[in-house]
Tab-separated table of C-alpha atoms in Angstrom:
chain	number	residue	atom	x	y	z
A	46	MET	CA	15.391	-24.772	10.360
A	47	ASP	CA	15.899	-22.704	13.418
A	48	GLU	CA	13.296	-20.517	13.655
A	49	VAL	CA	10.049	-19.526	12.379
A	50	GLU	CA	10.349	-15.047	11.842
A	51	VAL	CA	6.401	-13.636	12.516
A	52	VAL	CA	6.298	-10.851	9.347
A	53	VAL	CA	3.296	-9.889	10.546
A	54	ALA	CA	0.414	-10.945	12.797
A	55	HIS	CA	-3.109	-9.372	14.148
A	56	SER	CA	-6.530	-10.391	14.386
A	57	GLU	CA	-7.243	-10.501	10.655
A	58	ARG	CA	-4.392	-12.244	9.085
A	59	ALA	CA	-0.894	-13.723	9.643
A	60	THR	CA	2.587	-13.756	7.497
A	61	LEU	CA	5.368	-16.298	8.702
A	62	ARG	CA	8.543	-16.833	7.117
A	63	VAL	CA	10.003	-20.375	7.487
A	64	GLY	CA	13.438	-20.230	5.625
A	65	ASP	CA	12.787	-19.294	1.950
A	66	VAL	CA	8.629	-19.836	2.049
A	67	PHE	CA	6.653	-17.385	3.143
A	68	VAL	CA	2.930	-18.932	4.888
A	69	LYS	CA	0.326	-16.259	5.110
A	70	VAL	CA	-2.743	-16.812	7.052
A	71	ASP	CA	-6.229	-15.219	6.376
A	72	ALA	CA	-9.474	-15.092	7.913
A	73	ASP	CA	-11.013	-13.751	4.252
A	74	GLN	CA	-10.643	-16.495	1.861
A	75	ALA	CA	-12.152	-13.557	-0.592
A	76	ARG	CA	-8.950	-11.514	-0.041
A	77	THR	CA	-6.472	-14.764	-0.610
A	78	ASP	CA	-8.343	-15.673	-4.387
A	79	VAL	CA	-7.690	-11.959	-5.109
A	80	GLU	CA	-4.287	-12.389	-4.443
A	81	VAL	CA	-3.609	-15.568	-6.323
A	82	GLU	CA	-5.673	-14.511	-8.925
A	83	ALA	CA	-3.835	-11.078	-9.377
A	84	MET	CA	-0.453	-12.715	-9.238
A	85	SER	CA	-1.385	-14.959	-12.038
A	86	LEU	CA	-2.400	-11.728	-14.280
A	87	ALA	CA	-0.030	-8.942	-13.384
A	88	PRO	CA	2.481	-8.571	-15.732
A	89	VAL	CA	5.597	-7.972	-13.326
A	90	PRO	CA	7.313	-10.189	-11.712
A	91	THR	CA	5.124	-12.024	-9.013
A	92	PRO	CA	6.179	-14.754	-6.289
A	93	GLU	CA	5.193	-18.292	-6.692
A	94	VAL	CA	2.708	-19.896	-5.104
A	95	LEU	CA	3.900	-23.163	-4.184
A	96	TRP	CA	0.444	-24.511	-2.487
A	97	ARG	CA	-2.737	-23.443	-0.871
A	98	GLU	CA	-5.256	-25.244	1.576
A	99	PRO	CA	-7.551	-22.258	2.989
A	100	PRO	CA	-6.805	-20.905	5.308
A	101	VAL	CA	-3.392	-21.281	4.266
A	102	LEU	CA	-1.201	-19.778	1.517
A	103	ALA	CA	2.201	-20.899	0.756
A	104	ILE	CA	4.122	-18.667	-1.505
A	105	ALA	CA	8.001	-18.898	-2.400
A	106	ALA	CA	10.709	-15.857	-1.034
A	107	LEU	CA	11.790	-13.364	-3.837
A	108	PRO	CA	15.535	-12.429	-4.304
A	109	GLY	CA	16.701	-9.540	-3.471
A	110	THR	CA	15.785	-6.334	-0.901
A	111	THR	CA	12.984	-4.650	-0.650
A	112	LEU	CA	13.964	-0.386	-0.913
A	113	GLY	CA	13.433	0.302	2.531
A	114	ARG	CA	10.039	0.457	5.010
A	115	LEU	CA	7.678	3.029	6.274
A	116	GLY	CA	9.348	4.853	9.382
A	117	GLY	CA	12.865	3.497	8.429
A	118	PRO	CA	15.500	4.575	5.805
A	119	SER	CA	15.272	4.124	2.320
A	120	THR	CA	17.481	1.912	0.314
A	121	GLY	CA	19.007	1.761	-3.143
A	122	ALA	CA	20.070	4.227	-5.661
A	123	SER	CA	17.404	6.406	-7.863
A	124	ALA	CA	18.056	4.198	-10.605
A	125	ALA	CA	16.204	1.358	-8.249
A	126	TRP	CA	13.450	3.881	-7.657
A	127	ALA	CA	12.980	4.651	-11.561
A	128	ALA	CA	12.414	0.815	-12.239
A	129	ALA	CA	10.166	0.614	-9.445
A	130	GLY	CA	8.515	3.232	-11.403
A	131	ALA	CA	8.707	1.524	-14.634
A	132	ALA	CA	7.532	-1.465	-13.001
A	133	ILE	CA	4.500	0.218	-11.743
A	134	ARG	CA	3.852	1.350	-14.773
A	135	LYS	CA	3.848	-1.792	-16.730
A	136	LEU	CA	0.858	-2.956	-13.976
A	137	HIS	CA	-1.416	0.216	-14.438
A	138	ASP	CA	-0.825	-0.556	-18.680
A	139	ALA	CA	-2.349	-3.858	-17.836
A	140	PRO	CA	-5.850	-4.828	-19.354
A	141	LEU	CA	-8.068	-4.223	-16.403
A	142	PRO	CA	-8.410	-7.108	-13.747
A	143	PRO	CA	-12.498	-8.062	-13.467
A	144	TRP	CA	-12.810	-6.744	-9.962
A	145	PRO	CA	-12.675	-3.546	-7.644
A	146	GLY	CA	-9.925	-2.855	-5.607
A	147	ARG	CA	-8.762	-0.988	-2.645
A	148	ALA	CA	-7.756	1.989	-5.074
A	149	ASP	CA	-11.542	2.041	-6.781
A	150	ARG	CA	-13.432	2.973	-3.559
A	151	ASP	CA	-17.208	4.927	-4.259
A	152	VAL	CA	-16.084	8.976	-3.735
A	153	VAL	CA	-18.974	9.959	-2.167
A	154	ALA	CA	-18.537	6.667	0.145
A	155	LEU	CA	-14.706	7.499	0.696
A	156	ALA	CA	-15.570	10.811	2.192
A	157	THR	CA	-18.015	9.900	4.729
A	158	GLU	CA	-15.680	7.526	5.778
A	159	LEU	CA	-13.003	10.320	6.070
A	160	ASP	CA	-15.127	12.275	7.423
A	161	ASP	CA	-16.292	10.181	10.316
A	162	GLU	CA	-12.436	9.083	10.985
A	163	CYS	CA	-11.441	12.579	10.991
A	164	GLU	CA	-14.297	13.281	13.812
A	165	SER	CA	-12.613	9.846	15.911
A	166	LEU	CA	-9.545	11.071	15.911
A	167	VAL	CA	-10.457	14.475	17.092
A	168	THR	CA	-12.763	13.576	19.652
A	169	SER	CA	-10.609	10.601	21.350
A	170	GLY	CA	-7.665	13.152	21.272
A	171	LEU	CA	-5.239	11.052	19.200
A	172	LEU	CA	-4.511	13.708	17.171
A	173	PRO	CA	-4.728	17.581	17.480
A	174	ALA	CA	-8.148	19.392	16.004
A	175	ASP	CA	-5.963	20.965	13.023
A	176	LEU	CA	-3.399	18.708	12.017
A	177	VAL	CA	-6.550	16.345	11.304
A	178	ALA	CA	-8.262	19.681	9.788
A	179	ARG	CA	-5.405	20.653	7.300
A	180	ASN	CA	-4.884	17.313	5.998
A	181	ARG	CA	-8.741	16.433	5.431
A	182	ARG	CA	-9.090	19.278	3.569
A	183	ALA	CA	-5.839	18.609	1.151
A	184	ALA	CA	-7.370	15.051	0.807
A	185	GLU	CA	-10.380	16.940	-1.118
A	186	ALA	CA	-8.072	16.513	-4.020
A	187	ALA	CA	-8.388	12.608	-4.479
A	188	LEU	CA	-11.990	12.882	-3.944
A	189	ARG	CA	-12.886	13.224	-7.791
A	190	PRO	CA	-13.496	10.434	-10.543
A	191	TRP	CA	-10.273	8.648	-11.626
A	192	PRO	CA	-9.565	6.632	-14.936
A	193	LEU	CA	-9.445	3.184	-13.906
A	194	ALA	CA	-6.314	0.835	-14.227
A	195	PHE	CA	-5.004	-2.636	-12.494
A	196	THR	CA	-3.623	-1.422	-9.340
A	197	HIS	CA	-2.022	-3.276	-6.748
A	198	GLY	CA	-3.683	-1.591	-3.789
A	199	ASP	CA	-1.424	-1.856	-1.204
A	200	LEU	CA	2.038	-0.986	-2.764
A	201	GLN	CA	3.947	-0.260	0.561
A	202	ILE	CA	7.820	-0.149	-0.197
A	203	ALA	CA	8.093	-3.455	1.486
A	204	HIS	CA	6.222	-4.763	-0.938
A	205	VAL	CA	8.555	-4.212	-3.589
A	206	PHE	CA	11.966	-6.061	-4.066
A	207	VAL	CA	14.861	-5.352	-6.314
A	208	GLU	CA	18.354	-6.140	-7.051
A	209	GLY	CA	20.857	-3.390	-8.437
A	210	ASP	CA	17.716	-1.799	-10.595
A	211	GLU	CA	15.833	-4.524	-11.622
A	212	VAL	CA	12.423	-5.091	-9.933
A	213	THR	CA	13.186	-9.323	-9.026
A	214	GLY	CA	8.935	-9.193	-7.612
A	215	ILE	CA	6.167	-7.796	-5.977
A	216	ILE	CA	4.439	-9.219	-2.649
A	217	ASP	CA	1.147	-9.483	-1.172
A	218	TRP	CA	-1.569	-8.552	-3.716
A	219	SER	CA	-4.678	-9.065	-1.692
A	220	GLU	CA	-6.510	-5.609	-2.322
A	221	ALA	CA	-5.271	-5.930	-5.599
A	222	GLY	CA	-7.859	-4.700	-8.700
A	223	ARG	CA	-9.314	-1.739	-10.511
A	224	GLY	CA	-8.536	1.548	-8.951
A	225	ASP	CA	-6.703	4.670	-9.112
A	226	ALA	CA	-3.254	4.451	-10.221
A	227	LEU	CA	-2.262	7.535	-8.303
A	228	TYR	CA	-3.075	5.900	-5.753
A	229	ASP	CA	-0.726	3.153	-6.136
A	230	LEU	CA	1.908	5.886	-6.611
A	231	ALA	CA	1.476	7.694	-3.182
A	232	THR	CA	1.181	4.621	-1.375
A	233	PHE	CA	4.506	3.189	-2.506
A	234	THR	CA	6.232	7.100	-1.804
A	235	LEU	CA	4.614	7.391	1.430
A	236	GLY	CA	7.070	8.691	3.832
A	237	HIS	CA	9.893	8.720	0.994
A	238	GLU	CA	8.900	11.931	-0.747
A	239	GLU	CA	12.823	12.091	-1.167
A	240	HIS	CA	12.257	9.724	-4.330
A	241	LEU	CA	9.177	11.167	-5.232
A	242	ASP	CA	10.756	12.409	-8.540
A	243	ASP	CA	13.001	9.246	-8.961
A	244	VAL	CA	9.918	6.965	-9.025
A	245	LEU	CA	7.736	9.337	-11.774
A	246	ALA	CA	11.198	9.665	-13.722
A	247	GLY	CA	10.705	5.429	-14.302
A	248	TYR	CA	6.783	5.631	-14.863
A	249	GLY	CA	6.780	8.218	-17.345
A	250	THR	CA	3.996	10.374	-17.615
A	251	ASP	CA	2.621	13.651	-15.828
A	252	ILE	CA	1.134	13.843	-13.010
A	253	ASP	CA	-1.072	15.263	-10.602
A	254	LEU	CA	1.200	15.883	-7.318
A	255	ASP	CA	-1.326	17.787	-5.445
A	256	VAL	CA	-3.594	14.202	-6.000
A	257	ILE	CA	-0.448	12.217	-4.712
A	258	HIS	CA	-0.175	14.589	-1.641
A	259	ALA	CA	-3.461	13.890	-1.689
A	260	TRP	CA	-3.854	10.362	-1.045
A	261	TRP	CA	-1.294	10.638	1.535
A	262	SER	CA	-3.238	12.570	3.921
A	263	VAL	CA	-5.905	10.247	3.106
A	264	ARG	CA	-4.159	7.025	3.356
A	265	SER	CA	-2.592	8.631	7.012
A	266	LEU	CA	-5.935	9.512	8.567
A	267	LEU	CA	-7.531	6.194	7.676
A	268	ALA	CA	-4.712	4.419	9.284
A	269	VAL	CA	-3.806	5.962	12.488
A	270	ARG	CA	-6.440	4.659	14.531
A	271	TRP	CA	-6.582	1.617	13.023
A	272	LEU	CA	-2.862	0.771	13.298
A	273	THR	CA	-3.003	1.858	17.582
A	274	GLU	CA	-5.640	-0.696	17.449
A	275	HIS	CA	-3.881	-3.258	15.958
A	276	GLY	CA	-0.047	-2.929	18.361
A	277	PHE	CA	1.294	-1.224	15.698
A	278	ASP	CA	3.012	2.707	16.089
A	279	PRO	CA	1.679	5.437	13.418
A	280	PHE	CA	3.608	7.922	15.561
A	281	ALA	CA	7.305	6.510	15.356
A	282	PRO	CA	9.381	8.816	13.207
A	283	GLY	CA	8.853	8.619	9.510
A	284	CYS	CA	5.508	6.991	10.099
A	285	GLU	CA	1.958	8.170	9.297
A	286	VAL	CA	1.268	10.689	11.816
A	287	ASP	CA	4.700	12.405	10.630
A	288	VAL	CA	3.497	12.276	7.228
A	289	LEU	CA	0.513	14.004	8.421
A	290	ARG	CA	2.470	16.687	9.897
A	291	SER	CA	4.508	17.283	6.930
A	292	ARG	CA	1.579	18.965	4.946
A	293	MET	CA	1.139	21.192	7.944
């Protein structure tokens, strides 16, 4: 083996790639417990768990490639995005797992967190007040009761692998659990609005687009400061701050 690739690394967790094996180290074992259990229950392709020795989890690499990443160009034809939408729908229609996930947070608590975060973004000078205020108003549409579904909870496009128009696997299930299906759809299309129609064509049901747009604002507002403090750049072209600007 010539090298070890650092996929992601910060104070909470790190993921390394060594050949065809991903080695994940997580300070919170509860997240790893959820990941392993969710992969065993999800009715979609997931990576093979090779071994687990807390705090380390080793999983096999998936065939295919991702549809892109936030801040980068999207890849894959419309059929590949539609196939991803169909896989997401299959997940959402599955029997509910017995635990809440990232996509099922208390609405009152979420609104309070969002208000506190908006205040911090403005008082710190990280984002202009009008940008924050416009997106906070847009975010209100997401803060409503939702029917529960089996959700991934962190369904970034970098977590979905495809070959041609077939989904070969979905990775990173540590935020999975019961939650709002539209949160998953919004996370998957964040920064790639041009493919939302393709995803929904595969998903196959009427969707409230205002709620999707609202979750884009919620996720971006809550992420900007954390990303900045952990060495990521939400101001890069196509990333969270551009998503917020697109709502203006």
